[in-house]
Short mmCIF file of C-alpha atoms in Angstrom, two decimals:
data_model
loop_
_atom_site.label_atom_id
_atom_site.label_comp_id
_atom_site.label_asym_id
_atom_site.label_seq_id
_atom_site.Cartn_x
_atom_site.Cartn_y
_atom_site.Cartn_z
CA UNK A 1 0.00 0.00 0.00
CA UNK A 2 1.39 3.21 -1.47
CA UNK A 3 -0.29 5.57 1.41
CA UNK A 4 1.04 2.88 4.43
CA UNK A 5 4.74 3.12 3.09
CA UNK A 6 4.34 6.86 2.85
CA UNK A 7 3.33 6.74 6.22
CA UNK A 8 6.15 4.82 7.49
CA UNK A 9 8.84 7.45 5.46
CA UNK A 10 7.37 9.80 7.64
CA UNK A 11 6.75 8.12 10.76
CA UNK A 12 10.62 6.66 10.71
CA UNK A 13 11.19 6.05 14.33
CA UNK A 14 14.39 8.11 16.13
CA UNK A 15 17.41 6.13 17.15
CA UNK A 16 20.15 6.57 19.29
CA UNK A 17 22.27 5.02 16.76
CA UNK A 18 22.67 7.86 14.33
CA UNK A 19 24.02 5.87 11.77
CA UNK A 20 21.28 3.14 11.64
CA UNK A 21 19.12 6.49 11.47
CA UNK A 22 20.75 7.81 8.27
CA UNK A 23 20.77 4.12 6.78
CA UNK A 24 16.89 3.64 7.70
CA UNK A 25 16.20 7.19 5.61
CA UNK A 26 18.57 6.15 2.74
CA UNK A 27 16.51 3.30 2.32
CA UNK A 28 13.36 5.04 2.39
CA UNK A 29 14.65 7.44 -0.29
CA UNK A 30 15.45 4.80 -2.02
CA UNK A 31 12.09 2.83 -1.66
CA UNK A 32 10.49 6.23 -2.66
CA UNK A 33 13.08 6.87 -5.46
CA UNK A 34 12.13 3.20 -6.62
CA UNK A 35 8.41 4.24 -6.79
CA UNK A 36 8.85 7.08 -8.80
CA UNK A 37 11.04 5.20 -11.61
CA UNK A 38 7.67 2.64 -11.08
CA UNK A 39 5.53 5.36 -12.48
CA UNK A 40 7.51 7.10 -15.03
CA UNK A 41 7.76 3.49 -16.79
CA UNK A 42 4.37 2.83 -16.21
CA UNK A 43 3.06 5.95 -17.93
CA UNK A 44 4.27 4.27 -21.59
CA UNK A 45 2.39 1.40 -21.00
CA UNK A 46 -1.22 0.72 -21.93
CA UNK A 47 -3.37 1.04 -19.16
CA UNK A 48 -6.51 -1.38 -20.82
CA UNK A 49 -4.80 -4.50 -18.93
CA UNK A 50 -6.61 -3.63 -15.98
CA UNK A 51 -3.72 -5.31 -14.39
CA UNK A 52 -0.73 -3.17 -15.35
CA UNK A 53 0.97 -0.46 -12.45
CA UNK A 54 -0.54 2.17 -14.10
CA UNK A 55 -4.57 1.30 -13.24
CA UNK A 56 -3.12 1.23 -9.23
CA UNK A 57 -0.96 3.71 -9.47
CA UNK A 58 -1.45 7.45 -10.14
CA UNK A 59 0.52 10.64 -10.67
CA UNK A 60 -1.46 11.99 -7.91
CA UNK A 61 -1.06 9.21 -5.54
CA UNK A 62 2.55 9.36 -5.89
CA UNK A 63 2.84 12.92 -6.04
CA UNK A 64 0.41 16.00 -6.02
CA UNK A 65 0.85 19.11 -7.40
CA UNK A 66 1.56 20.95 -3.71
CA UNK A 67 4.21 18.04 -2.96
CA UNK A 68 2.45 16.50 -0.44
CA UNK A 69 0.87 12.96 -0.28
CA UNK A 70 -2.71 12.46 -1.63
CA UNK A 71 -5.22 11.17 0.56
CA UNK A 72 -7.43 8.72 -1.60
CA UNK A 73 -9.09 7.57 1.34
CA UNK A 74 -11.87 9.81 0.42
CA UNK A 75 -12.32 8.73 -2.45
CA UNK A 76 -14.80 5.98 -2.86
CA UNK A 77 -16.39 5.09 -6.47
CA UNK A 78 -19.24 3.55 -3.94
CA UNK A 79 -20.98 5.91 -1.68
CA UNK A 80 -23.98 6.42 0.53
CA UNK A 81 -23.06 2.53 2.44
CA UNK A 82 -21.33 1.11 -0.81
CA UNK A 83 -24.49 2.05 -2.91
CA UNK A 84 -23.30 3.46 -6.78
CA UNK A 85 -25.85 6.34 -6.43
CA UNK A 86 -24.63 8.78 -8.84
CA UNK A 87 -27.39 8.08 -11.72
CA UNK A 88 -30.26 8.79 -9.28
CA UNK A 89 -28.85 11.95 -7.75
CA UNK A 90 -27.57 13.69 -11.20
CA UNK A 91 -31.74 13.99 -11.99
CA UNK A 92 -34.82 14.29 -10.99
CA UNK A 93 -36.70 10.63 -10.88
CA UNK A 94 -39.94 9.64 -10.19
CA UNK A 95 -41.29 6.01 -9.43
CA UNK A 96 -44.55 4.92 -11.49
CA UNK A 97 -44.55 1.49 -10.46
CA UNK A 98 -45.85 -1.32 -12.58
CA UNK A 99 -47.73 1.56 -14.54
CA UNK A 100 -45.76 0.74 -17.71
CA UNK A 101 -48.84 1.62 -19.86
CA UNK A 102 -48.67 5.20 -21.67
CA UNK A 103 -52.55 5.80 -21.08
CA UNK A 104 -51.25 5.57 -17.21
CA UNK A 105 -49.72 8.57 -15.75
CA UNK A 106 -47.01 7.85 -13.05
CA UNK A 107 -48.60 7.75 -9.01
CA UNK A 108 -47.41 10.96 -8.66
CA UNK A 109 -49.44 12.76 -11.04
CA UNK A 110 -52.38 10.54 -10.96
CA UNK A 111 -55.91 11.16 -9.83
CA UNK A 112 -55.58 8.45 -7.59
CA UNK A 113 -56.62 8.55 -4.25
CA UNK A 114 -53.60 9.97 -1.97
CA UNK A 115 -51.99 7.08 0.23
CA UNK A 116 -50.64 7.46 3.23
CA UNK A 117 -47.62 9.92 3.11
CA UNK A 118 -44.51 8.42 4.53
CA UNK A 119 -43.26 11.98 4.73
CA UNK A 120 -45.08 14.71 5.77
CA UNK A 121 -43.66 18.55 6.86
CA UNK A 122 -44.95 21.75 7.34
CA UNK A 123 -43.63 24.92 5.59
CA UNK A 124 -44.34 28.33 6.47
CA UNK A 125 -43.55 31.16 3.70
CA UNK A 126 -43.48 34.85 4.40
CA UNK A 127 -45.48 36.71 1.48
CA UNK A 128 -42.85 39.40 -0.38
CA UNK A 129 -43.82 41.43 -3.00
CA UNK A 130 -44.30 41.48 -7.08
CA UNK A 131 -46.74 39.72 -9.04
CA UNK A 132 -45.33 36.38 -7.22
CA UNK A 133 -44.76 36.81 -3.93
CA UNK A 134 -44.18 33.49 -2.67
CA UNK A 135 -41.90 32.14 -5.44
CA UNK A 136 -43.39 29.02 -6.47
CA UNK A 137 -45.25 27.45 -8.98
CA UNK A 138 -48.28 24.58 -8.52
CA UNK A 139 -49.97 22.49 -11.17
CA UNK A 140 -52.65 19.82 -10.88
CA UNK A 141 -55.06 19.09 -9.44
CA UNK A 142 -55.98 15.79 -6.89
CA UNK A 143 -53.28 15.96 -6.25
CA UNK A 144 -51.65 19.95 -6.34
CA UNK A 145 -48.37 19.31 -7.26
CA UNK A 146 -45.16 21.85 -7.14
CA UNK A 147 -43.66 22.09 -10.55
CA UNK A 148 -41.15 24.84 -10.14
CA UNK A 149 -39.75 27.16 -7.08
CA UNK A 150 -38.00 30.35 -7.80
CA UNK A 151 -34.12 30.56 -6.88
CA UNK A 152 -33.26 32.58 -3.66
CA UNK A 153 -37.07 32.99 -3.15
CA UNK A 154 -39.05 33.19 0.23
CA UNK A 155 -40.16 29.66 -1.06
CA UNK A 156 -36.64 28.09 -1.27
CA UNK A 157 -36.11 29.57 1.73
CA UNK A 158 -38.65 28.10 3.40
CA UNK A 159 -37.56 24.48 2.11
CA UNK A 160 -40.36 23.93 -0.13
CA UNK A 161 -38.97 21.47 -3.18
CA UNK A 162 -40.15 20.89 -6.44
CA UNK A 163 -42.22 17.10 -6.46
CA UNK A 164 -43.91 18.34 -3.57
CA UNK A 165 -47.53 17.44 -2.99
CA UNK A 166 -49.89 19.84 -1.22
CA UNK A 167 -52.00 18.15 1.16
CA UNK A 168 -52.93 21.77 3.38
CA UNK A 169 -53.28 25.16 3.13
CA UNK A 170 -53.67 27.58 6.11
CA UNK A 171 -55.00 24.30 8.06
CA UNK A 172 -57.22 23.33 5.43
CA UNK A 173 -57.54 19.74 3.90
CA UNK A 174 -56.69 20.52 -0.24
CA UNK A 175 -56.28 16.94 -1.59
CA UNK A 176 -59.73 16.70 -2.79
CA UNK A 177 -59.98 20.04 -3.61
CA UNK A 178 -60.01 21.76 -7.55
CA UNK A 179 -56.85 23.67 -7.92
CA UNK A 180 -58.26 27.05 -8.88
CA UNK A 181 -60.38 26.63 -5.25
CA UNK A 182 -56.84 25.95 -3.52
CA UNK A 183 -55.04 28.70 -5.12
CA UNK A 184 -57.52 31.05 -3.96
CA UNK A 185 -57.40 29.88 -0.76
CA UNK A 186 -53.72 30.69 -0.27
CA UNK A 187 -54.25 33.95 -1.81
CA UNK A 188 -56.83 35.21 0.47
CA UNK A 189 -54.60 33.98 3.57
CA UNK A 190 -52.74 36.25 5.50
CA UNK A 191 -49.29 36.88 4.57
CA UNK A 192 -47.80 33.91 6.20
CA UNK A 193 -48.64 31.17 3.91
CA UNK A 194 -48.78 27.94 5.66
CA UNK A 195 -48.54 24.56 4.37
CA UNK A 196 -48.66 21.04 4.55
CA UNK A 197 -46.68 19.08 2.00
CA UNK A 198 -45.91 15.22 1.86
CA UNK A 199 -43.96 12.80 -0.13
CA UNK A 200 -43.75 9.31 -0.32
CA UNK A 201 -42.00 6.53 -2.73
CA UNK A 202 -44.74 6.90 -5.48
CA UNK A 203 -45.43 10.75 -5.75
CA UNK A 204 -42.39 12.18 -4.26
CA UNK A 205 -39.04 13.06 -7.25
CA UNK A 206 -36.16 13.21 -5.57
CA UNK A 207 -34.50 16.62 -5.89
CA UNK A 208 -30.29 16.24 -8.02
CA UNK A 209 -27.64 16.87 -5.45
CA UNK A 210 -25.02 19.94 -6.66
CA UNK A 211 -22.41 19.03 -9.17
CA UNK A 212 -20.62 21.56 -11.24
CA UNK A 213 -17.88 20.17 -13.65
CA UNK A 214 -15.23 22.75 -15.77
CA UNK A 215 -11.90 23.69 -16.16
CA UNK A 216 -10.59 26.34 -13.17
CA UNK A 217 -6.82 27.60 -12.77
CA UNK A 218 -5.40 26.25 -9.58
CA UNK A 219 -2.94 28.11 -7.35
CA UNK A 220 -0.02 25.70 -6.57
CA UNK A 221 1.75 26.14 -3.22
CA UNK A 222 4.70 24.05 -2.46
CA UNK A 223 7.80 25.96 -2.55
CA UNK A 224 8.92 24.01 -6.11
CA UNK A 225 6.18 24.49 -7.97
CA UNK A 226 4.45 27.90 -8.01
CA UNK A 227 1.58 29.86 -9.97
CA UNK A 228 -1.19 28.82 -11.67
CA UNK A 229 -2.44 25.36 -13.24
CA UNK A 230 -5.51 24.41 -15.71
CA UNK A 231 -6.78 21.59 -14.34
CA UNK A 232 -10.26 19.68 -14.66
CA UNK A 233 -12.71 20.18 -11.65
CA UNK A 234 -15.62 18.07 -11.01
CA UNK A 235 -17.92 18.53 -7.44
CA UNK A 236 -19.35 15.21 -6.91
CA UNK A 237 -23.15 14.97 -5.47
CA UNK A 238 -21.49 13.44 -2.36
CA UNK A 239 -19.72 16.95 -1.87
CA UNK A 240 -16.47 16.01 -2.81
CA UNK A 241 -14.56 18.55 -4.93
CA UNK A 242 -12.14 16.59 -6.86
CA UNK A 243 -9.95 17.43 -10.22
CA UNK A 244 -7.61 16.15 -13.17
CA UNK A 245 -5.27 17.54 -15.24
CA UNK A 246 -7.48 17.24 -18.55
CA UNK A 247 -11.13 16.44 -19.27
CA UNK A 248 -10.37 12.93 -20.76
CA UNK A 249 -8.87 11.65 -17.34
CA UNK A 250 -12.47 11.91 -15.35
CA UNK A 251 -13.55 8.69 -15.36
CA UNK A 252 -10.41 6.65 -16.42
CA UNK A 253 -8.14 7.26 -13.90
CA UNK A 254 -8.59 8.43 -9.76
CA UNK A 255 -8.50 12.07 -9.12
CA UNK A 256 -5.33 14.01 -8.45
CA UNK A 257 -6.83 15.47 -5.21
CA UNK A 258 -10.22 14.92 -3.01
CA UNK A 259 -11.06 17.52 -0.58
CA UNK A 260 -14.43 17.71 1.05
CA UNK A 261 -15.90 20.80 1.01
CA UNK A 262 -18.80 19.93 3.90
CA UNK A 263 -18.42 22.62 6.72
CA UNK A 264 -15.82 24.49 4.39
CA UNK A 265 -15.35 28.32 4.05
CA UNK A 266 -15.28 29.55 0.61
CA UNK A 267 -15.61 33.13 -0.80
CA UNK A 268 -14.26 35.70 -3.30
CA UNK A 269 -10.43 36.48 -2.59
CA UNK A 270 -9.43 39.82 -3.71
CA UNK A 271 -5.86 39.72 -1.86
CA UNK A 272 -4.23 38.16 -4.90
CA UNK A 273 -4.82 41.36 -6.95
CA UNK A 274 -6.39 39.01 -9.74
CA UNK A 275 -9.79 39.27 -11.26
CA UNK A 276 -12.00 36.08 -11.06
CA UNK A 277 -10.31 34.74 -7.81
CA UNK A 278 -12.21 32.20 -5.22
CA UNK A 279 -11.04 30.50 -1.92
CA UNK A 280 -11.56 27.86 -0.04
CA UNK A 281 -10.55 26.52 3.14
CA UNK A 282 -11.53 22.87 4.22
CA UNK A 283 -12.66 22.12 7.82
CA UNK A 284 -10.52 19.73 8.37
CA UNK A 285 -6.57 20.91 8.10
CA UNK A 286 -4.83 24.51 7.68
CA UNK A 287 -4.60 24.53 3.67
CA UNK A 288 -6.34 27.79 1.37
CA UNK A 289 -7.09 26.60 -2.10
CA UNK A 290 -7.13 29.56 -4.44
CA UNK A 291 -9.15 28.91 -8.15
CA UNK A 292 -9.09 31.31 -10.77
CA UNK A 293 -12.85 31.30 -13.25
CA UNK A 294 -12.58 32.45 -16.46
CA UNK A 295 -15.25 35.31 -16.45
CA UNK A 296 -17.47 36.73 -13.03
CA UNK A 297 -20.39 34.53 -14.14
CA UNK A 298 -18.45 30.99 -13.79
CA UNK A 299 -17.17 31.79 -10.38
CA UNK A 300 -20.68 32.52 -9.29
CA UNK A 301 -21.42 29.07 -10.84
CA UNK A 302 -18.85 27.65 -8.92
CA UNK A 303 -19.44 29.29 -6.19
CA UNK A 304 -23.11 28.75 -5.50
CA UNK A 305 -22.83 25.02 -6.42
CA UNK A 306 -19.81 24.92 -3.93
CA UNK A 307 -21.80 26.68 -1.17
CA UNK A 308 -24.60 23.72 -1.43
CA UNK A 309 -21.70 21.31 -1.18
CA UNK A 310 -20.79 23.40 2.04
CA UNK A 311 -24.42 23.51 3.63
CA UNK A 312 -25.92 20.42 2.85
CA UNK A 313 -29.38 19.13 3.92
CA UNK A 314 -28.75 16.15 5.47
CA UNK A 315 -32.72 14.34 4.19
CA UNK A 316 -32.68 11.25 2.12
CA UNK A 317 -34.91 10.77 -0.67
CA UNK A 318 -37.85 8.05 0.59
CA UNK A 319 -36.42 5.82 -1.87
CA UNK A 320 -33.07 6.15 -0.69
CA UNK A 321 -34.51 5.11 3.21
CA UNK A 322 -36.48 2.14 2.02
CA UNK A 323 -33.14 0.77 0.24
CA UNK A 324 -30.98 1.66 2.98
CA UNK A 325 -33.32 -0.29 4.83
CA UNK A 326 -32.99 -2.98 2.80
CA UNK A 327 -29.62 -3.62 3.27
CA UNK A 328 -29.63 -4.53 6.42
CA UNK A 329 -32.05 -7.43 5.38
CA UNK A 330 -30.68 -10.86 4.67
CA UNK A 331 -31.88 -11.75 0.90
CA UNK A 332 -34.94 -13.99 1.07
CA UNK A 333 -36.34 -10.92 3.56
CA UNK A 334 -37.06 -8.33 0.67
CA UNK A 335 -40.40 -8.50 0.26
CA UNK A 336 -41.38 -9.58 -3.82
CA UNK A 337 -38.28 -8.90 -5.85
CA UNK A 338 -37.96 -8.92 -9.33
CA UNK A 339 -35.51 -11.15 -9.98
CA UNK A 340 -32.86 -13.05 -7.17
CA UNK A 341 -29.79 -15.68 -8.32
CA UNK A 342 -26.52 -15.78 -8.58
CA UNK A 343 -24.59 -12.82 -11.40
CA UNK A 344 -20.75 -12.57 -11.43
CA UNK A 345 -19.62 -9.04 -11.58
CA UNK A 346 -16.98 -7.71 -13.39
CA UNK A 347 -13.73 -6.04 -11.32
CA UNK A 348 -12.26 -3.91 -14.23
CA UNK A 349 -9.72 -2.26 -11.99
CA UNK A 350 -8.25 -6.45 -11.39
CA UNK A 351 -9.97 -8.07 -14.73
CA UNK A 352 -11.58 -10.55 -12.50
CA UNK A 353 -15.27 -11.25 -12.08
CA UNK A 354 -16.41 -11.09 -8.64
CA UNK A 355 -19.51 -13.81 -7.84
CA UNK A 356 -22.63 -11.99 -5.81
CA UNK A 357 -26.00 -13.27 -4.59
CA UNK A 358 -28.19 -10.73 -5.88
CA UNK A 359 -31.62 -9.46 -5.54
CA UNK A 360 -33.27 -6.60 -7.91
CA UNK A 361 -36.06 -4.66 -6.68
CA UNK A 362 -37.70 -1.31 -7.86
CA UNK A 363 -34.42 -0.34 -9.80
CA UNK A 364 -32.01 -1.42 -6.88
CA UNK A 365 -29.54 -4.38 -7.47
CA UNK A 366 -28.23 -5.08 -4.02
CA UNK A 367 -25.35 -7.82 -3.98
CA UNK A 368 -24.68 -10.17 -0.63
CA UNK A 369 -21.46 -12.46 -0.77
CA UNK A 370 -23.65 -15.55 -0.09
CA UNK A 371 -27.35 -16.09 -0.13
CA UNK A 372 -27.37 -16.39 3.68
CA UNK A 373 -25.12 -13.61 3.97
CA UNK A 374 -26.34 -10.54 5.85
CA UNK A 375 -26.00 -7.24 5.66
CA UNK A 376 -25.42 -6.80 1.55
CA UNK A 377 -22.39 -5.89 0.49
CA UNK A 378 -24.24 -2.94 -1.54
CA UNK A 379 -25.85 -2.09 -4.26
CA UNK A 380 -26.61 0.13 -8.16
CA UNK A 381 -29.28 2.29 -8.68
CA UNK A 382 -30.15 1.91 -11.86
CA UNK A 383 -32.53 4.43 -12.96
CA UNK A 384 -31.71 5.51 -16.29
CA UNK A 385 -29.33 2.87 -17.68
CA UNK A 386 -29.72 0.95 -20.51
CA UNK A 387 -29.58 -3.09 -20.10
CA UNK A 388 -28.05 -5.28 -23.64
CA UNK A 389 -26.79 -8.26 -24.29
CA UNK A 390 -22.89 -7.57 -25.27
CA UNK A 391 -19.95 -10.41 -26.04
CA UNK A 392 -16.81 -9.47 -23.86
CA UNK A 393 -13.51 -11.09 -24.40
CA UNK A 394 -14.06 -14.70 -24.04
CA UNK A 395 -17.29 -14.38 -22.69
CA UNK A 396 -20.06 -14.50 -25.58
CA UNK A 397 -22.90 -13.83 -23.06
CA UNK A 398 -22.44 -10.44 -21.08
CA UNK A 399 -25.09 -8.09 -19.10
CA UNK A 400 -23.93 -4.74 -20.12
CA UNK A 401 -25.51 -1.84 -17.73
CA UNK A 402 -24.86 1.31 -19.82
CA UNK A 403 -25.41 4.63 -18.02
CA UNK A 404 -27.21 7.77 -19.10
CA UNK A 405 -24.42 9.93 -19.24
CA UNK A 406 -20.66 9.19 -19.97
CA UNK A 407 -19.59 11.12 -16.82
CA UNK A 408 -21.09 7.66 -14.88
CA UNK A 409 -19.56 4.05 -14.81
CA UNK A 410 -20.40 1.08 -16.89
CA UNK A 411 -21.10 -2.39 -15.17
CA UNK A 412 -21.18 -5.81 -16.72
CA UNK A 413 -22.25 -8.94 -15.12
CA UNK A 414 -22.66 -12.32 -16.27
CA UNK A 415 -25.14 -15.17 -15.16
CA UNK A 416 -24.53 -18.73 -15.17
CA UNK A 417 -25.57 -19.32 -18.34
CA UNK A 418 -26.99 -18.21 -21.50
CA UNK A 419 -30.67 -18.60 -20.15
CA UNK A 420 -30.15 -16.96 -16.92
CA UNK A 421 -28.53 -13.95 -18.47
CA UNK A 422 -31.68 -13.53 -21.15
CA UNK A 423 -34.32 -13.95 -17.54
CA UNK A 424 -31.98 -11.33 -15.81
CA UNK A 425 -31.83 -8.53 -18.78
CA UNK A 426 -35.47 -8.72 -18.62
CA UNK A 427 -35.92 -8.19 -15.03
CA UNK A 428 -33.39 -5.28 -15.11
CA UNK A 429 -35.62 -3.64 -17.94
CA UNK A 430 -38.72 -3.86 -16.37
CA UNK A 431 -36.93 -2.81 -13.31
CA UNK A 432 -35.26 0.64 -14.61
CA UNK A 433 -38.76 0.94 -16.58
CA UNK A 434 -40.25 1.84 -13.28
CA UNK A 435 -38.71 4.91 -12.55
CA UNK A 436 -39.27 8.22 -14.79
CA UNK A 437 -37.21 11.43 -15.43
CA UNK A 438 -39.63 14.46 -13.83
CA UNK A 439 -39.27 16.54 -16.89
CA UNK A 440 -40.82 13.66 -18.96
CA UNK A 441 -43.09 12.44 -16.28
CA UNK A 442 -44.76 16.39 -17.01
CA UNK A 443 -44.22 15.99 -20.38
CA UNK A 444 -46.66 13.24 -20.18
CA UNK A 445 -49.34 14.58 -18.47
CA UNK A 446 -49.85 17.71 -20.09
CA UNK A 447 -52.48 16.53 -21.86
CA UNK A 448 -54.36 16.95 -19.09
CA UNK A 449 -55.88 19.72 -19.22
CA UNK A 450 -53.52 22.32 -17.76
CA UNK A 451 -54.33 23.97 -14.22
CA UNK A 452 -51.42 25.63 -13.39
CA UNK A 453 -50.72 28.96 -10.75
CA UNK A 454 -48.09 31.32 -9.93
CA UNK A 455 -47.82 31.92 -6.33
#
């Protein structure tokens, strides 16, 4: 382990025997000198073995930018509990069940009678002024749904999300209840709108967690290497600011740096007589990043995405509880799953494929080591990829699991046969065909005819 033997150069252990000392460093030098050869030959071989130095070994692991040592141990291609979450949070997605049909709307714009929330929360918005003092939009009726809320309004404010379903206004019951008759009722409140929203599994879209990707100018501060470097940034939805040195290496190889920017202070920097100029200084450790934008509007992209990363609200999705929940079941617990068996998975980083017991329900894969194996290991949400039947390298039979964007990873898995594989694509289909984007979802029901109010 790179980071351990790092450690131990560090952590070298004083002697009284001055010359054992200077022998113990030499060797470490040595060690470390041994290391860096390692990587410089590495770098002109192909990295596609999956098995070759360079897929383990990184020019930021061995040696970032400030001339310190990297610590990966934030970084984690598996996250919330060793679930791949990153499809689900980079949109918003809404669960429609088994209704597949297109003459069915999804549950949570349907007439349907409202179920029990799992969810429900009370928001109170001070009226301001303008034609829409509240800052949010409803549409719908049985039930009133929120379809948009205005950026740094008294509704954001308040915490009021889109998805949200209104189930009171100003202590009134509004499920059953024409829209036009609720928006009036709001209207002719006092200035202190009060409501009652609730969400559950089948109504309630989960709302994207910040990302921001681009290229920013980074201020290098190690007493080698000084001013400023181009590099890739990308802020991951788990509030991880991370970058590369180009575009192309996102996804391919691990990051040169993680910091996490939870708890961080970040703001405009002036003292560096340079136009453009942000800071940022991590809560844990005594280290300023300075980036440089390219023009006053990308900094305040940056820095508005950043500041979520820095204040974030700490609420899972429903979906995201129920799963979470799940995990800690043993296998044959999870009530009516799509599909269960055995599926090999494929370790890219060690071109090995790793056998799971697996169970897929409502879009969630979760693998165990062994069916009576307890809790599972973790899991993929899968909303949004794309399931086919690919040949890869001797295999003829593969399960390829093809994300919606490139920015996300690719999984393959293969069953025990031919069969098996064939039973679990369709599963996984039907699966991923519960959940909908949001934008489609009210793309759908617009035929409907359209209620809709600015508040």
């Amino acid at each position: 382990d790179l980071k351990s033997e790092m450690n131990k150069t560090r952590k070298l252990p004083l002697k009284k025997d001055n010359r054992a000392s200077d022998s113990s460093q030499e060797d470490a030098i040595d060690q470390w000198a041994r290391r860096r050869k390692q990587f410089k030959d590495s770098k002109k071989c192909s990295s596609t073995g999956g098995s070759s130095i360079n897929s383990t070994i990184t020019e930021g692991s061995i040696n970032s930018e400030d001339a310190r040592s990297v610590d990966l141990g934030l970084y984690s291609e598996n996250e919330d509990r060793a679930f791949y979450t990153e499809s689900f949070h980079s949109a918003s997605w809404v669960f429609r069940g088994d209704d597949v049909s297109p003459n069915n709307s999804p549950r949570c714009l349907s007439k349907r009678p409202r179920p029990v929330a799992i969810r429900e929360r009370t928001v109170k918005i001070a009226k301001g002024t303008g034609n829409y003092p509240w800052g949010f939009r409803i549409q719908f009726s049985k039930p009133i749904l929120v379809t948009e809320v205005d950026t740094n309004s008294a509704a954001e404010e308040a915490g009021l999300q889109v998805g949200d379903i209104l189930i009171a206004v100003n202590g009134t019951d509004v499920t059953s209840m024409p829209h036009s008759e609720a928006a009036n009722l709001a209207r002719k409140g006092p200035d202190i709108l009060t409501m009652i929203v609730g969400s559950d599994i089948s109504r309630y879209p989960n709302t994207p967690k910040p990302t921001c990707r681009g290229y920013l100018h980074k201020r290098t501060q190690s007493a080698i290497l000084k001013g400023w470097r181009k590099r890739w940034f990308v802020l991951k939805h788990n509030g991880c600011l991370q970058y590369y040195k180009h575009k192309k290496d996102e996804g391919k190889c691990r990051p040169l740096e993680v910091t996490k920017l939870e708890g961080a202070e970040i703001g405009v920097d002036t003292s560096l007589g340079k136009p453009f100029v942000f800071k940022c200084i991590p809560q844990a450790g005594n280290r300023i990043f300075y980036f440089c934008a390219t023009s006053n509007q990308e900094m305040k992209r940056w820095l508005e995405a950043m500041d979520k990363a820095v204040h974030p609200v700490h609420q899972n999705h429903v979906w995201v509880d129920v799963t979470l929940h799940n995990n800690t079941l043993p296998p044959l617990a999870i009530k009516n799953p799509e599909c269960l068996g055995l599926l090999h998975q494929l370790d890219r980083s060690k071109d090995v494929w790793i056998q799971h017991y697996c169970i897929l329900k409502d879009g969630c894969l979760y693998f165990y080591a062994t069916l009576r194996s307890t809790p599972a290991q973790g899991g993929l949400y899968l909303q949004g990829y794309i399931v086919s039947e690919q040949s890869l390298g001797s295999k003829r039979s593969v399960i390829e699991l093809k994300p919606p964007s490139e920015e996300f990873k690719t999984f393959y898995l293969c069953a025990e046969n031919v069969n098996e594989n064939k039973r679990w694509i369709t599963a996984l289909k039907a699966s991923i065909n519960k959940w909908l984007p949001l934008h489609q979802a009210i793309q759908d029901f617009m035929n409907r005819p359209l209620e809709e109010t600015r508040m």
